XYZ file of C-alpha atoms in Angstrom:
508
model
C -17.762 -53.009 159.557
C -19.777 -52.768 155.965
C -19.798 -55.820 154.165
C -20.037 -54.147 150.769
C -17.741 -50.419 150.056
C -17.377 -48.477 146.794
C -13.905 -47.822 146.139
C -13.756 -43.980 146.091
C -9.568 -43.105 146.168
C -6.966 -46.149 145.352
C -2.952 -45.943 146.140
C -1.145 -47.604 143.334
C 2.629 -47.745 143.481
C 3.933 -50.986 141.518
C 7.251 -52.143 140.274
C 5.800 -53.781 137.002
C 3.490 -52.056 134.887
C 2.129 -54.771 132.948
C -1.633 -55.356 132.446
C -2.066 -52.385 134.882
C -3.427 -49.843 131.919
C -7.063 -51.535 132.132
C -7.284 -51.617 135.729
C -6.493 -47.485 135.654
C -9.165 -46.960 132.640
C -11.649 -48.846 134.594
C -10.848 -46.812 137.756
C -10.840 -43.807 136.344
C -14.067 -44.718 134.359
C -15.500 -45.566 138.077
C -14.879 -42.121 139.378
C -11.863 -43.228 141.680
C -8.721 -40.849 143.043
C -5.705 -41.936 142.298
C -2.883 -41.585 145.128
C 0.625 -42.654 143.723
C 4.168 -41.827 143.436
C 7.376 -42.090 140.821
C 7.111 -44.446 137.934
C 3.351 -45.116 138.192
C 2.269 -41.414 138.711
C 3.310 -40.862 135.539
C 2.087 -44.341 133.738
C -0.955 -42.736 134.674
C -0.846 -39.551 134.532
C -0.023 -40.323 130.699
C -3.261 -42.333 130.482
C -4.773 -38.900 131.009
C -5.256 -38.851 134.793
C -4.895 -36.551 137.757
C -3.079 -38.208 140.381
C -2.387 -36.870 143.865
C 1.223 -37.387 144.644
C 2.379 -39.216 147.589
C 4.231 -35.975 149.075
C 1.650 -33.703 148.552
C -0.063 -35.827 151.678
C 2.772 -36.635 153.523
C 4.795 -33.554 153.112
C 8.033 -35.261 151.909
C 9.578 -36.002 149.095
C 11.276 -39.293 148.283
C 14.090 -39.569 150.193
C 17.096 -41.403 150.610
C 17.459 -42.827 147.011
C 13.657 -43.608 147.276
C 14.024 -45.708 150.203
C 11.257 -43.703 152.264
C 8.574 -42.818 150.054
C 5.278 -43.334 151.418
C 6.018 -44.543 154.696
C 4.244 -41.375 156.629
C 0.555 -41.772 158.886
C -1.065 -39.556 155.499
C -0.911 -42.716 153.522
C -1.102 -45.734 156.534
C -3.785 -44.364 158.378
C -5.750 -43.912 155.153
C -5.321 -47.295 155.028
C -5.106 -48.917 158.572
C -8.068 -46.486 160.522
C -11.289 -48.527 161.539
C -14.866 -47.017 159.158
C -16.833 -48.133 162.103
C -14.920 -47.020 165.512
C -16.136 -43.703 166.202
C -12.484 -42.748 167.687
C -10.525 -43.973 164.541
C -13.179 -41.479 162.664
C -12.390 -38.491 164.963
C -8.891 -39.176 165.150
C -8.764 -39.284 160.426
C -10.883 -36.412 160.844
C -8.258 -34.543 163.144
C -5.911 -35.474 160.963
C -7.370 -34.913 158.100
C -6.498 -37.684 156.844
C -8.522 -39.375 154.061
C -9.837 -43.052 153.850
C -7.979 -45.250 151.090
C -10.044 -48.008 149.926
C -7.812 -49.910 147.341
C -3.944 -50.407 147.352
C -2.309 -51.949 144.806
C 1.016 -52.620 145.610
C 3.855 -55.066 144.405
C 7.451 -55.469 145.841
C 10.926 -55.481 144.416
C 12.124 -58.165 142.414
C 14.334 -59.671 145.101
C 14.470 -63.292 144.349
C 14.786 -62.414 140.614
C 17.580 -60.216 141.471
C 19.061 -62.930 143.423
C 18.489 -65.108 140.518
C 20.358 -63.351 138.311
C 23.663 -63.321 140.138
C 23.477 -59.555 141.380
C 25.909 -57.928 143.795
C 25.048 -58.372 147.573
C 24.008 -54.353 146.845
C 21.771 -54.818 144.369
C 20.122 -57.661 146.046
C 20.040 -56.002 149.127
C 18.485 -52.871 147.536
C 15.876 -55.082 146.305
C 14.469 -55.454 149.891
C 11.121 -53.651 149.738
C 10.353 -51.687 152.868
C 7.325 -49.037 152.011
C 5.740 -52.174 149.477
C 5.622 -54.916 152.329
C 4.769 -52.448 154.787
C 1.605 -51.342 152.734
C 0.411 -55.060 152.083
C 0.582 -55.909 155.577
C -1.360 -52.575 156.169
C -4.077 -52.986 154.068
C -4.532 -56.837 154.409
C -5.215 -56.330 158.428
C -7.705 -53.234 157.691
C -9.501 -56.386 155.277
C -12.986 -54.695 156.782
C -12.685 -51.718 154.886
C -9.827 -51.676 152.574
C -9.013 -54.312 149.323
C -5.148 -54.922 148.917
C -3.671 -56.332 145.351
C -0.043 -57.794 146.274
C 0.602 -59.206 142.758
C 0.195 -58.624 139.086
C -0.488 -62.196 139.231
C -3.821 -60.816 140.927
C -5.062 -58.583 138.283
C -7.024 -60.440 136.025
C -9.232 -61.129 139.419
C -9.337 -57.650 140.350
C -10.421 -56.308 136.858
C -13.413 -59.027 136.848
C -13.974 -57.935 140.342
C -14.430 -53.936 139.469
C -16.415 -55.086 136.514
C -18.609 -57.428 137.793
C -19.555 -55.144 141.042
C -19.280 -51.591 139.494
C -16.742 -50.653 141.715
C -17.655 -51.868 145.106
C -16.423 -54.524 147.042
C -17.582 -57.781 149.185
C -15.647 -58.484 152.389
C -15.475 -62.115 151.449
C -13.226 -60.445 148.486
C -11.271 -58.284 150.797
C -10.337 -61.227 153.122
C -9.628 -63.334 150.093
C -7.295 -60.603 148.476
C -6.060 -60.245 151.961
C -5.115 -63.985 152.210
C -3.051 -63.867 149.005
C -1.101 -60.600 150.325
C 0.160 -62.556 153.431
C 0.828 -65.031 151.355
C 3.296 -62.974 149.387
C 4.639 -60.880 151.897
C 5.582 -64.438 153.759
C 6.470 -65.729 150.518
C 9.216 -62.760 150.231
C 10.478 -62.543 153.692
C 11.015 -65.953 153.271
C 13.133 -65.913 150.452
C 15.026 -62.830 152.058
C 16.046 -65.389 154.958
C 17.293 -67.897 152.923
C 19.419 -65.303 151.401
C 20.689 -64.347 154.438
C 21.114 -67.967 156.034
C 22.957 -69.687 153.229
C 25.290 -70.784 155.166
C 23.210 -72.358 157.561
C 24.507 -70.282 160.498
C 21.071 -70.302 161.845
C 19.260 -73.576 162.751
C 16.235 -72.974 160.903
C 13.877 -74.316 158.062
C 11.754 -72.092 155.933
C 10.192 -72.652 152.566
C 7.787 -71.558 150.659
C 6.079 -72.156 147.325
C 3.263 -70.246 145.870
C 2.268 -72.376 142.766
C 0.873 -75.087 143.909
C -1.718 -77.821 142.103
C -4.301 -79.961 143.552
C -3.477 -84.133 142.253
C -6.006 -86.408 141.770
C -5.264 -88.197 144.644
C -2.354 -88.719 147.039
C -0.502 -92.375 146.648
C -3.432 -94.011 147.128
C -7.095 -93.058 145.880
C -8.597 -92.626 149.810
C -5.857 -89.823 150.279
C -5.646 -86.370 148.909
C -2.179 -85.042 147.508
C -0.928 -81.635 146.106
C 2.276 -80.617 144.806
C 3.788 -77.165 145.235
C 6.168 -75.732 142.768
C 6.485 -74.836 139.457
C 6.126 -77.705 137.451
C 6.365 -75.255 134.000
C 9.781 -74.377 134.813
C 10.927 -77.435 134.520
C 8.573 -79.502 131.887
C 7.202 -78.629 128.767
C 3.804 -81.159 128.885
C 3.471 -82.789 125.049
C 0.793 -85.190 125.839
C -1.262 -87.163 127.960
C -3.121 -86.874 131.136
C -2.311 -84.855 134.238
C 0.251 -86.218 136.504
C -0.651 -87.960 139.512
C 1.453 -88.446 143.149
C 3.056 -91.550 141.994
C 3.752 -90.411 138.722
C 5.519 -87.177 140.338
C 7.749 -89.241 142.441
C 8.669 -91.960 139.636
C 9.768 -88.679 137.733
C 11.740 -87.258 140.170
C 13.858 -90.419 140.438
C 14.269 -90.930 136.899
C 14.801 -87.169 136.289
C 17.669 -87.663 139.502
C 19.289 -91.124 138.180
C 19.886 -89.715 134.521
C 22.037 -86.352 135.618
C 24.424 -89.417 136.360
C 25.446 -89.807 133.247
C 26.890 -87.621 130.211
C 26.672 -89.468 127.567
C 22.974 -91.507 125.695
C 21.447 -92.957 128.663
C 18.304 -94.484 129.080
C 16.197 -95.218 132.505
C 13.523 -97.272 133.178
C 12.004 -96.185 136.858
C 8.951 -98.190 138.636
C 8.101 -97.395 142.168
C 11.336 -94.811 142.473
C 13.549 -97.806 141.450
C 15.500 -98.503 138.702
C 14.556 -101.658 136.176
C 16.570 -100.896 133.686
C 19.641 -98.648 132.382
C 21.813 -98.426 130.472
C 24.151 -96.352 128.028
C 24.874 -96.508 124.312
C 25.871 -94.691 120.935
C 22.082 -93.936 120.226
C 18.628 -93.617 122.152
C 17.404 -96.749 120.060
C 20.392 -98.791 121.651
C 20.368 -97.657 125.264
C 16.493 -98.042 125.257
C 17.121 -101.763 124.023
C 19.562 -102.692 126.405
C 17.714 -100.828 129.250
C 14.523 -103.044 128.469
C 16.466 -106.494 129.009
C 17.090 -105.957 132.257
C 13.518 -106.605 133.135
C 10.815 -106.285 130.591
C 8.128 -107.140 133.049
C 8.702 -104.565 135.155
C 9.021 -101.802 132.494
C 5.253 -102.203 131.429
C 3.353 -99.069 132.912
C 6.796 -97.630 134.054
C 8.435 -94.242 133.854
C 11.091 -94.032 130.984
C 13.699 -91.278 130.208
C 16.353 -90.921 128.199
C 18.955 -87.740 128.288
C 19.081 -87.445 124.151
C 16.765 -86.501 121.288
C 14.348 -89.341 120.891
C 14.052 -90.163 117.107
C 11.860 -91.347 115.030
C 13.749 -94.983 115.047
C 13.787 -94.976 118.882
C 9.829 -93.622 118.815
C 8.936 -96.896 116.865
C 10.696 -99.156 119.727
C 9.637 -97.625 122.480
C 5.635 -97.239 120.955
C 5.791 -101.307 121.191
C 5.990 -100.926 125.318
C 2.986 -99.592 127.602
C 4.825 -97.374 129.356
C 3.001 -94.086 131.606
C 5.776 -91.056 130.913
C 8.419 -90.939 128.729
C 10.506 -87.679 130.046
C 13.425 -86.495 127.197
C 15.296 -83.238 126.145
C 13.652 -83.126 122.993
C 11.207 -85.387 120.273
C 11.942 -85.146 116.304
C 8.894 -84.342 114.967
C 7.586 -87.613 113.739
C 8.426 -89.500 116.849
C 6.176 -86.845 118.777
C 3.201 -87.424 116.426
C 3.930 -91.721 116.964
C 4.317 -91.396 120.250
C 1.043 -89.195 120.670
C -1.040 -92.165 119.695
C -2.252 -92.907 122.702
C -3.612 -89.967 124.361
C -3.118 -90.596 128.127
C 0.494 -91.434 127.447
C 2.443 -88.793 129.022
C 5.476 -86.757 127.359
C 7.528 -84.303 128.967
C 9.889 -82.248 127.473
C 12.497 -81.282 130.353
C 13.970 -78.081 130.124
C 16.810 -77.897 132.724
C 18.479 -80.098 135.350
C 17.470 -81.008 138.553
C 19.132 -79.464 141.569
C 17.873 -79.233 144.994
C 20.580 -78.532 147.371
C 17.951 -79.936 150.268
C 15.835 -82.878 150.791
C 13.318 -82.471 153.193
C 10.176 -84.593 154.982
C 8.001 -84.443 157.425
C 7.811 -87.537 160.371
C 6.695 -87.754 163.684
C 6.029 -84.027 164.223
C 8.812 -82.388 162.725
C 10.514 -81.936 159.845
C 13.441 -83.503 158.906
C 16.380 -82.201 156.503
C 19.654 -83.257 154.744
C 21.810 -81.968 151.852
C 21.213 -83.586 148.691
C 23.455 -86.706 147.923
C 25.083 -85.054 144.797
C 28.449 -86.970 145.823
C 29.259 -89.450 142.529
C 31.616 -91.812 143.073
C 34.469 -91.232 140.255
C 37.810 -93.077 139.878
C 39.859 -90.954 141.863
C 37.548 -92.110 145.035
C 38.307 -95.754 144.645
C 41.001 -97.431 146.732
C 41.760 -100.940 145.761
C 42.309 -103.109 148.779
C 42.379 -106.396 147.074
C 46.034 -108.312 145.961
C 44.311 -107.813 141.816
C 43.068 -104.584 140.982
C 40.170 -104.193 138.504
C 41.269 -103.606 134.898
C 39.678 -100.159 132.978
C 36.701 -101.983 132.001
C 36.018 -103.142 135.357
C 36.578 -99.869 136.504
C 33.861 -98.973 134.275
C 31.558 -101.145 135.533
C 31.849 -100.814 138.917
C 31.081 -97.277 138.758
C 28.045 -97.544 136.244
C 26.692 -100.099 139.169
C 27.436 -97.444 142.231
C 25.641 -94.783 140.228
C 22.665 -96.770 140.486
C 23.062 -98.045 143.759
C 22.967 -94.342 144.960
C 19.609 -94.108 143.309
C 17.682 -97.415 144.534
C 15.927 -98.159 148.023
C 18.202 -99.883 150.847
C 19.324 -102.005 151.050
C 20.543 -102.953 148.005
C 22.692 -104.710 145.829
C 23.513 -104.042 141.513
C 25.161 -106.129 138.934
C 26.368 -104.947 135.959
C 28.319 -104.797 132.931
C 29.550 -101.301 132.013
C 26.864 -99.811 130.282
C 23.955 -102.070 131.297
C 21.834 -102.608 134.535
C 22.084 -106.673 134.700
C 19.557 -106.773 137.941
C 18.883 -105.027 141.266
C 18.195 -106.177 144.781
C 16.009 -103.418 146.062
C 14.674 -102.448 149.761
C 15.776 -105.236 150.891
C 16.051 -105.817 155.053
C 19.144 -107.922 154.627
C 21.927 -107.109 152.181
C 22.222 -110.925 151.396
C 18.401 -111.197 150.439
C 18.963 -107.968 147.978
C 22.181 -109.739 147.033
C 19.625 -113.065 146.009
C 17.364 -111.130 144.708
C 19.340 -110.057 142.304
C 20.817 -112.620 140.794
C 17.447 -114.509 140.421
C 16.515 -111.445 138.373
C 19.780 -111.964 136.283
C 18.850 -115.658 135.918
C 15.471 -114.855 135.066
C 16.159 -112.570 132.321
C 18.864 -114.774 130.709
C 22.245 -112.781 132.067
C 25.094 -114.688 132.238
C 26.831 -113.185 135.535
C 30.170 -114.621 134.879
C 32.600 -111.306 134.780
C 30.153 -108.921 136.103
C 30.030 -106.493 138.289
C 28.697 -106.108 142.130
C 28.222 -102.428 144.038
C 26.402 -102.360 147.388
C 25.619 -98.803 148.636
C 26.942 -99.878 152.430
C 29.486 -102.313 153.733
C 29.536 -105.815 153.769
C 29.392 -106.751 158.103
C 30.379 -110.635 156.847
C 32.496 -112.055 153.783
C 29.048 -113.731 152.704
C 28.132 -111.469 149.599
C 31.210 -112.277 148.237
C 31.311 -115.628 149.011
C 27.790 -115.824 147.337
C 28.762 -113.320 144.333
C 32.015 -115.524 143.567
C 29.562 -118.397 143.229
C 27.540 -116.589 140.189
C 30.708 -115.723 138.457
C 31.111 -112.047 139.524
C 34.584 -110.929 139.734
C 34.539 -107.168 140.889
C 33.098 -105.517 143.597
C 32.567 -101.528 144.930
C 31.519 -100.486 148.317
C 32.015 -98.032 150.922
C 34.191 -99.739 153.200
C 33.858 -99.380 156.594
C 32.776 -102.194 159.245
C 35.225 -103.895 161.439
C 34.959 -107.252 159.708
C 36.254 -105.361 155.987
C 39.417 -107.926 156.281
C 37.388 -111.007 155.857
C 35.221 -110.000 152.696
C 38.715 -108.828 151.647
C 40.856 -112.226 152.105
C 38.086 -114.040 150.561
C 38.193 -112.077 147.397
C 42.194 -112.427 147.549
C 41.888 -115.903 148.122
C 39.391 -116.171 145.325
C 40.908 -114.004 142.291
C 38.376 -111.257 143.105
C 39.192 -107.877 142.995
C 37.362 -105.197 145.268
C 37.390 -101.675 145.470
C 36.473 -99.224 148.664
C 34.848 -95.724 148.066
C 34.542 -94.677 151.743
C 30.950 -93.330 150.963
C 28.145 -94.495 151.819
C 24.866 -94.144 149.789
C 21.667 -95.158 151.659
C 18.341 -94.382 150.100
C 15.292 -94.494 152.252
């Protein structure tokens, strides 16, 4: 094994062409032989270049529609036979086969493709067989050869040829070698899901190759990263990096708004809601969002699903808040609410959907579908003697949206179009059910009229024994436990009105 070798004949056969013209120059300039086939033969061939075609070493053309190309022991043992085992040597030698020191290689845009909506045969056309085949190759012969999977890659590889004239170090081989596993599991990866999308086979595979080192985990003591692309779905305006915390107060608010169409606001601290609420503007929803609980919105996460003006800039600019996440900021609310320079401001630049939720405990993994079930009017059933009227209605399913998005157990009041108070993580539904309406009480609400959704059955009549002493008068939950007649007569005895849903919406 030599720990340094001068790259003397390269196989390039890419699918994207970008940013590869300096590489060649510099190749060439280096006194390398290029091996290559199709498209980028004759990119560089029109740089100026002799290139040895693929067939003129194998013996074949392309065949099958380009499906077997350079799939032949010409080009893989170039690439796979051992510089330092004397038999490897007699056997190239044999063989005549010629050592290939550098293989740049990237693979079919499958998950692009995918992406995009193609046909199953497009898609399935887009699984590379010669490109994967020659990564793996060249990423287990790390000793002697240095494999490029990526155009993400090349910047590193020109400064690499640059730097060492040429040559390279094995610590750079097994480093280049690391990324090309990386994308060849990357790929197969995404060609299972493909294949698996309906679930046929128990199995869980992800993988995500942008990935970001936090400043710490939830706590200082622990260390936290985040994979995925962050970019895709935030434009960052200001402030300081994000941290653990700040990521998963974002991902609730971000999840809590796609409830509602029209101007809504959120206020989010520790993944639960404070405040929300809906309105003609982003100045009035912010407003009524904030009286819910003002204390708890200082240092928060806020977001609103609207333009955020100049008039609703100045409002919120009064609150010490940590992200503000919107569609969009008019110009002069950007540069107001850029005043403080670790304040952070995301633009968001498409919804949030993850079909799977997944974490890890004990010492496996476990995974659910997504709770994208809504509760809408044509889910409620009205079991109680008075039904609510439309504005109830209203209400009750402002509160449920909520409820689906705050910690069990739990219990929300509200008017339609404003978070009154939350009982949140509760370990008895009554105590969330108390909690509650001391928030109410503490922020001035009146609860007389309002509205009560729990996001699991009531087991005893005592929540709405305890809500009918506060004044509420409505109430939405799933339904469900054997004792559902007694909550119900006491609401029909009372001059309550209740509605089922018959879905449950813990949150843990």
């Amino acid at each position: 094994m030599m720990s340094k070798i001068q790259i003397k004949r390269a196989l390039i056969s890419v699918y994207y062409k970008d940013n590869l013209g300096p590489i060649v120059d510099l190749l060439a300039a280096q006194g390398v032989e290029f091996v290559s086939t199709g498209g980028t033969q004759e990119f560089i061939e029109k740089r100026g270049f002799k290139v040895i075609p693929v067939e003129d070493l194998t013996g074949y053309p392309s065949i099958f529609g380009g499906r077997v190309k350079t799939l032949h022991p010409a080009i893989f043992g170039g690439i796979l036979f051992r510089r330092d085992l004397p038999s490897d040597l007699a056997q190239a030698q044999e063989f005549k086969i010629a050592p290939i020191d550098l293989v740049i290689v990237d693979l079919y845009p499958f998950e692009e493709t995918v992406a995009a909506g193609g046909s199953e045969e497009d898609i399935i056309e887009k699984i590379d067989i010669g490109g994967i085949s020659l990564i793996r190759a060249a990423a287990k012969n790390f000793q002697d050869v240095l494999i490029v999977s990526s155009r993400q890659q090349y910047a590193a590889l020109l400064d690499l040829l640059q730097k060492n004239n040429g040559s390279t170090e094995l610590s750079d081989r097994r480093q280049f070698a690391a990324l090309a596993f990386d994308t060849s599991s990357h790929y197969d990866t995404a060609i299972f899901n493909y294949f698996n999308q309906g679930g046929e086979l128990l199995r869980f595979k992800q993988s995500a190759q942008a990935g970001r080192t936090l400043r710490y985990g939830e706590n200082p003591h622990q260390k936290g990263f985040f994979f995925g692309d962050l970019d895709a779905l935030f434009d960052q305006l200001n402030g300081k990096e994000l941290s653990y915390n700040n990521l998963v107060d974002v991902d609730a608010a971000v999840a809590l708004l796609q409830e509602f169409s029209q101007t809504a606001f959120v206020i989010i601290k520790h993944t639960n809601a404070c405040g929300v609420a809906t309105a003609t503007d982003v100045k009035g929803a912010y407003a009524k969002a904030l009286q819910a609980d003002p204390v708890s919105a200082f240092g928060g996460v806020l977001a609103t699903n609207r333009t955020v003006d100049l008039a609703s800039a100045e409002e919120i600019n009064k609150l010490f808040f940590e992200i503000l996440i919107a569609p969009d900021f008019a110009p002069d609310a950007l540069d107001l609410l850029r005043s403080k320079k670790n304040r952070i401001l995301l633009r968001q630049k498409k919804a949030l959907h993850n079909n799977l939720q997944s974490k890890t405990l004990l010492n496996g993994t476990i995974v659910q579908e997504s709770d994208y079930k809504t509760d809408a009017r044509e889910d409620l059933k009205v079991v109680t003697r008075i039904a609510p009227t439309a504005t109830e209605v209203d209400a009750l399913l402002f509160a449920s949206a909520i409820c689906k998005h705050t910690k069990s157990n739990t219990i929300v009041l509200a008017v339609d179009g404003q978070l009154l108070a939350s009982g949140v993580g509760q370990t008895s539904r009554v105590d969330a059910l108390r909690q509650a309406i001391e928030k109410a009480g503490q922020f001035g609400f009146n609860l007389q009229g309002a509205a009560m959704a729990s996001d699991a059955f009531f087991p005893f009549p005592d929540c709405v024994e305890i809500a009918h002493q506060h004044g509420i008068r409505t109430v939405i939950q799933p339904g469900g436990s054997v004792k559902d007649q007694d909550s119900i007569r006491f609401c029909d005895e009372h001059g309550m009105s209740m509605v089922f849903t018959g879905t449950r919406h813990f949150k843990h």
